[in-house]
Coordinates of C-alpha atoms in Angstrom, one line a residue:
Chain A
M1 CA -18.9 -4.8 19.1
T2 CA -15.0 -4.9 18.7
S3 CA -15.1 -8.0 17.4
R4 CA -15.7 -6.3 13.8
C5 CA -12.6 -5.4 13.6
K6 CA -10.4 -8.8 12.2
I7 CA -7.0 -9.9 11.6
I8 CA -7.2 -11.4 7.9
Q9 CA -4.4 -13.3 7.7
L10 CA -2.4 -12.7 3.9
P11 CA -0.9 -14.4 1.1
K12 CA 3.1 -15.0 1.8
I13 CA 5.2 -16.1 -0.5
A14 CA 8.8 -17.6 1.1
D15 CA 11.8 -17.4 -0.8
P16 CA 15.7 -17.5 0.4
R17 CA 15.5 -14.5 -1.3
G18 CA 13.5 -12.6 1.1
N19 CA 9.4 -12.4 1.4
L20 CA 7.1 -11.5 -0.5
T21 CA 3.0 -10.6 0.5
F22 CA 0.6 -9.1 -1.6
I23 CA -3.0 -7.6 -1.1
E24 CA -5.5 -7.4 -3.4
E25 CA -8.8 -5.3 -3.4
N26 CA -12.2 -6.5 -2.7
R27 CA -10.1 -9.9 -2.1
H28 CA -7.9 -10.0 0.5
V29 CA -9.5 -6.7 1.1
P30 CA -13.0 -6.2 1.7
F31 CA -12.9 -2.6 -0.1
E32 CA -11.8 -0.2 -3.0
I33 CA -8.0 0.4 -2.4
K34 CA -7.7 4.2 -3.0
R35 CA -5.4 5.4 -0.5
V36 CA -2.5 3.9 1.4
Y37 CA 0.2 5.5 4.1
Y38 CA 2.8 5.0 6.2
L39 CA 4.1 6.0 9.7
Y40 CA 8.0 5.3 10.1
D41 CA 10.7 7.0 11.9
V42 CA 8.0 6.2 15.1
P43 CA 10.6 6.6 18.4
G44 CA 10.3 3.1 20.5
G45 CA 7.6 3.4 23.0
E46 CA 5.8 6.0 20.5
T47 CA 2.1 6.7 20.6
R48 CA -0.1 7.1 17.3
A49 CA -3.7 7.5 16.2
G50 CA -7.0 8.6 19.0
H51 CA -9.6 8.9 16.6
A52 CA -12.6 7.3 14.7
H53 CA -14.0 7.8 11.1
K54 CA -17.5 7.9 10.2
K55 CA -17.4 6.0 7.3
L56 CA -13.3 5.1 6.1
Q57 CA -12.6 1.1 6.4
Q58 CA -9.2 0.6 7.0
F59 CA -6.1 -2.3 6.4
V60 CA -3.6 -2.2 9.1
I61 CA -0.2 -3.6 8.7
A62 CA 3.2 -4.3 11.1
V63 CA 5.3 -4.6 8.0
S64 CA 8.9 -4.4 9.7
G65 CA 9.0 -4.6 13.6
S66 CA 5.8 -4.5 15.8
F67 CA 2.9 -2.0 17.9
D68 CA 0.1 -2.5 19.4
V69 CA -3.5 -1.3 18.1
I70 CA -6.2 -0.8 20.6
V71 CA -9.6 -0.2 19.2
N72 CA -12.9 0.4 21.1
D73 CA -16.5 0.8 19.7
G74 CA -17.7 2.8 22.6
F75 CA -18.6 0.2 24.9
E76 CA -15.9 -2.4 24.7
K77 CA -11.8 -2.2 24.5
K78 CA -10.0 -4.7 22.9
R79 CA -5.7 -5.3 22.7
H80 CA -4.2 -6.4 19.2
H81 CA -0.6 -6.9 19.1
L82 CA 1.1 -7.1 15.2
N83 CA 4.2 -7.7 14.5
R84 CA 3.9 -10.3 11.2
S85 CA 4.5 -8.6 7.6
Y86 CA 2.0 -11.5 6.3
S87 CA -1.1 -10.5 8.7
G88 CA -3.2 -7.4 9.5
L89 CA -6.1 -5.6 11.2
Y90 CA -9.0 -5.0 10.0
I91 CA -10.9 -1.9 11.4
P92 CA -14.7 -1.3 10.7
P93 CA -16.3 2.2 10.4
M94 CA -17.0 3.9 14.2
M95 CA -14.2 2.1 15.6
W96 CA -12.2 4.2 17.9
R97 CA -8.6 3.4 17.4
E98 CA -5.4 4.4 19.0
I99 CA -1.3 2.8 17.8
V100 CA 1.1 2.2 20.7
N101 CA 3.7 -0.3 22.2
F102 CA 6.3 0.7 19.0
S103 CA 9.0 -1.2 18.2
S104 CA 12.0 0.9 16.6
A105 CA 12.8 1.0 13.0
S106 CA 8.6 -0.7 13.0
V107 CA 6.7 -0.1 10.3
C108 CA 2.7 0.3 10.0
L109 CA 1.3 0.6 6.7
V110 CA -2.2 1.3 6.0
L111 CA -4.4 0.5 3.4
A112 CA -7.6 2.4 3.5
S113 CA -11.2 2.9 1.4
E114 CA -11.0 6.0 0.4
L115 CA -8.7 9.5 0.1
Y116 CA -8.2 11.5 2.9
D117 CA -11.5 13.9 3.9
E118 CA -11.4 15.4 7.2
K119 CA -14.7 16.0 7.6
D120 CA -15.3 12.0 8.0
Y121 CA -13.0 12.4 10.8
I122 CA -14.5 12.5 14.8
R123 CA -10.7 13.8 16.6
N124 CA -13.1 13.2 20.4
F125 CA -13.4 10.9 21.9
A126 CA -16.6 12.1 24.2
T127 CA -18.4 13.1 21.0
F128 CA -17.6 9.6 18.9
R129 CA -19.4 7.4 22.4
A130 CA -22.5 9.8 22.3
M131 CA -22.7 8.5 18.8
T132 CA -22.1 5.2 19.1
K133 CA -24.9 5.2 21.9
R134 CA -27.2 6.5 19.6
T135 CA -26.7 4.0 17.0
H136 CA -26.3 1.6 19.7
A137 CA -29.7 2.8 21.1
L138 CA -31.4 2.2 17.6
R139 CA -30.3 -1.2 17.2
S140 CA -31.9 -1.9 20.6
P141 CA -36.2 -3.1 18.3
R142 CA -37.9 -1.2 21.5
K143 CA -35.5 1.3 20.5
R144 CA -35.6 1.5 16.9
M145 CA -40.0 1.3 17.5
A146 CA -39.7 5.4 20.1
A147 CA -38.0 6.9 17.0
Y148 CA -40.2 6.9 14.4
Chain B
M1 CA 12.9 5.4 -22.9
T2 CA 13.4 4.8 -19.4
S3 CA 13.1 8.6 -19.0
R4 CA 9.1 7.3 -18.9
C5 CA 10.0 5.9 -15.4
K6 CA 10.2 8.6 -12.9
I7 CA 11.4 9.3 -9.2
I8 CA 8.2 10.7 -7.7
Q9 CA 8.3 13.3 -3.6
L10 CA 5.7 12.3 -1.1
P11 CA 4.1 14.3 1.1
K12 CA 5.8 13.6 4.9
I13 CA 4.0 15.1 7.7
A14 CA 7.1 15.3 10.3
D15 CA 5.7 14.8 13.6
P16 CA 7.8 13.9 16.9
R17 CA 6.0 10.8 17.7
G18 CA 7.1 9.2 13.8
N19 CA 6.4 10.8 10.1
L20 CA 3.7 10.0 7.8
T21 CA 3.1 9.8 4.1
F22 CA 0.3 8.9 2.2
I23 CA 0.0 7.8 -1.8
E24 CA -3.9 8.2 -2.5
E25 CA -4.8 6.9 -6.5
N26 CA -4.9 9.7 -9.4
R27 CA -3.4 12.0 -7.2
H28 CA 0.6 10.9 -6.0
V29 CA 0.2 8.1 -8.9
P30 CA -0.8 8.3 -11.9
F31 CA -3.7 4.5 -11.6
E32 CA -6.0 3.3 -9.4
I33 CA -4.8 0.9 -6.9
K34 CA -6.0 -1.8 -7.0
R35 CA -3.0 -3.6 -5.4
V36 CA -0.4 -3.6 -2.8
Y37 CA 3.1 -6.3 -1.9
Y38 CA 5.9 -6.0 -0.4
L39 CA 9.0 -7.7 -0.3
Y40 CA 10.4 -8.6 3.8
D41 CA 13.3 -10.5 5.3
V42 CA 15.6 -10.4 2.0
P43 CA 18.9 -11.0 3.2
G44 CA 21.7 -8.0 2.8
G45 CA 23.0 -7.4 -0.7
E46 CA 20.4 -9.9 -2.2
T47 CA 18.8 -9.4 -6.1
R48 CA 14.9 -9.9 -7.0
A49 CA 12.5 -9.5 -10.1
G50 CA 14.1 -9.3 -13.9
H51 CA 11.0 -9.8 -15.3
A52 CA 8.8 -6.8 -17.4
H53 CA 5.1 -6.3 -17.4
K54 CA 2.4 -5.7 -20.8
K55 CA 0.5 -3.2 -19.0
L56 CA 0.9 -3.2 -15.2
Q57 CA 2.5 0.3 -14.1
Q58 CA 3.3 0.3 -10.4
F59 CA 4.7 2.4 -7.8
V60 CA 7.6 1.0 -6.2
I61 CA 8.8 2.6 -2.5
A62 CA 11.8 2.0 0.7
V63 CA 10.1 2.2 2.6
S64 CA 13.2 1.4 5.2
G65 CA 16.4 0.2 4.3
S66 CA 17.5 0.9 0.8
F67 CA 17.7 -0.5 -3.1
D68 CA 18.4 0.2 -5.7
V69 CA 16.0 0.1 -9.3
I70 CA 17.4 -0.9 -12.7
V71 CA 15.3 -0.3 -15.0
N72 CA 15.8 -1.4 -19.1
D73 CA 12.9 0.0 -22.0
G74 CA 15.4 -2.8 -24.2
F75 CA 17.6 0.2 -25.7
E76 CA 18.9 1.9 -22.3
K77 CA 19.4 1.1 -19.0
K78 CA 19.3 3.3 -15.7
R79 CA 19.6 2.8 -11.3
H80 CA 17.7 4.2 -9.2
H81 CA 19.3 4.0 -5.2
L82 CA 15.5 3.9 -3.3
N83 CA 16.7 5.4 0.1
R84 CA 13.6 7.9 1.0
S85 CA 10.7 6.4 2.8
Y86 CA 9.0 9.8 1.1
S87 CA 9.7 9.0 -2.7
G88 CA 9.4 6.6 -5.1
L89 CA 10.2 5.2 -8.3
Y90 CA 7.3 5.0 -11.0
I91 CA 7.9 2.5 -13.9
P92 CA 5.2 1.8 -17.0
P93 CA 4.3 -0.4 -18.8
M94 CA 6.5 -2.5 -20.8
M95 CA 10.0 -1.4 -18.9
W96 CA 12.6 -4.4 -17.6
R97 CA 13.4 -4.3 -13.7
E98 CA 15.2 -5.4 -11.3
I99 CA 16.3 -4.7 -8.1
V100 CA 19.0 -4.9 -6.4
N101 CA 21.7 -4.4 -3.2
F102 CA 19.0 -5.1 -0.5
S103 CA 20.1 -3.5 2.3
S104 CA 19.3 -5.6 5.7
A105 CA 16.1 -4.9 7.0
S106 CA 14.7 -3.5 4.0
V107 CA 11.2 -3.3 3.1
C108 CA 10.2 -2.2 -0.8
L109 CA 6.2 -1.5 -1.0
V110 CA 4.7 -1.3 -4.3
L111 CA 1.5 0.0 -5.2
A112 CA -0.1 -2.0 -8.2
S113 CA -2.5 -0.6 -11.7
E114 CA -3.8 -3.9 -11.2
L115 CA -4.8 -7.8 -9.9
Y116 CA -2.6 -10.2 -10.3
D117 CA -2.7 -11.8 -13.7
E118 CA 0.7 -13.8 -15.3
K119 CA -0.2 -13.4 -18.8
D120 CA 1.0 -9.4 -17.8
Y121 CA 4.1 -11.0 -17.1
I122 CA 7.4 -11.3 -19.6
R123 CA 9.5 -12.8 -17.7
N124 CA 11.9 -13.8 -20.8
F125 CA 14.8 -11.2 -21.7
A126 CA 15.3 -12.2 -25.6
T127 CA 11.4 -11.6 -25.6
F128 CA 10.6 -8.8 -24.1
R129 CA 14.4 -6.9 -26.6
A130 CA 12.7 -8.6 -29.6
M131 CA 8.5 -7.3 -28.0
T132 CA 10.4 -3.4 -27.1
K133 CA 12.3 -3.6 -30.7
R134 CA 9.5 -3.8 -33.1
T135 CA 7.0 -1.5 -30.9
H136 CA 10.6 1.0 -31.3
A137 CA 10.2 0.4 -35.1
L138 CA 6.2 1.3 -35.5
R139 CA 7.1 4.6 -33.7
S140 CA 9.8 5.7 -37.0
P141 CA 7.0 7.4 -39.0
R142 CA 8.6 5.4 -42.4
K143 CA 8.3 2.0 -40.4
R144 CA 5.2 2.8 -39.4
M145 CA 3.8 3.1 -43.3
A146 CA 5.4 -0.1 -43.9
A147 CA 3.2 -2.0 -41.4
Y148 CA 0.0 -1.0 -43.2

């Protein structure tokens, strides 16, 4: 269910000298922050990503400019437009994501629950879809029984 | 010694669709990342900060635009101009810092080794100076003996 992805409002300390937003692990995001990465110098209108993670949880913020994050759990798609420095999108494991429609000079900041691990990536959508079908099937009680 | 502050070059994955830089805890920065905060909507030419921390370690990056970080260990001052998304300044504990000369539309990203704790702040420079003098004195062997 794409509703497992959640927009989280962050604290914003407003000040005429500039605004400040902070994110603490296990408080504003439901995981320990082990890695931080960011996308920048993205040409306007560009598309990134197109993959899912087996275990990794992420939190995505448009700290500058705007972009859309399209999440897909293998059954349904949802598009989130991010354009505020003080809110972000939580993405749980097993969620295909694409980041599209970057505005010029945008910066996409991502907090991640794990260190980089290539084995955690699912880069093929058909593989991802097959994996989610299996999980989905196991969620149905009759199918779950049949699996034993 | 302000040389305890270090510019750290970060990985940059260059791509025509946009560049990516990542920072892993205990690898690119010498601490666990517990908190992330960022300053944005800072009017050009503005000044922030002016405090030190007893224990907190931080890593400061200009993910967009530029600014200068002036660090002061109580004895000497050093100014660092940050204007690259793929390098940042490590600031150890007991280092007074000011962030000045913000360019318009700049974003200052900070990774921190601890959760927020008001008791860790030193907000008065005279107090900070007195504390560093004491530490400095204790570093001298004769003074260290005298302290016992």
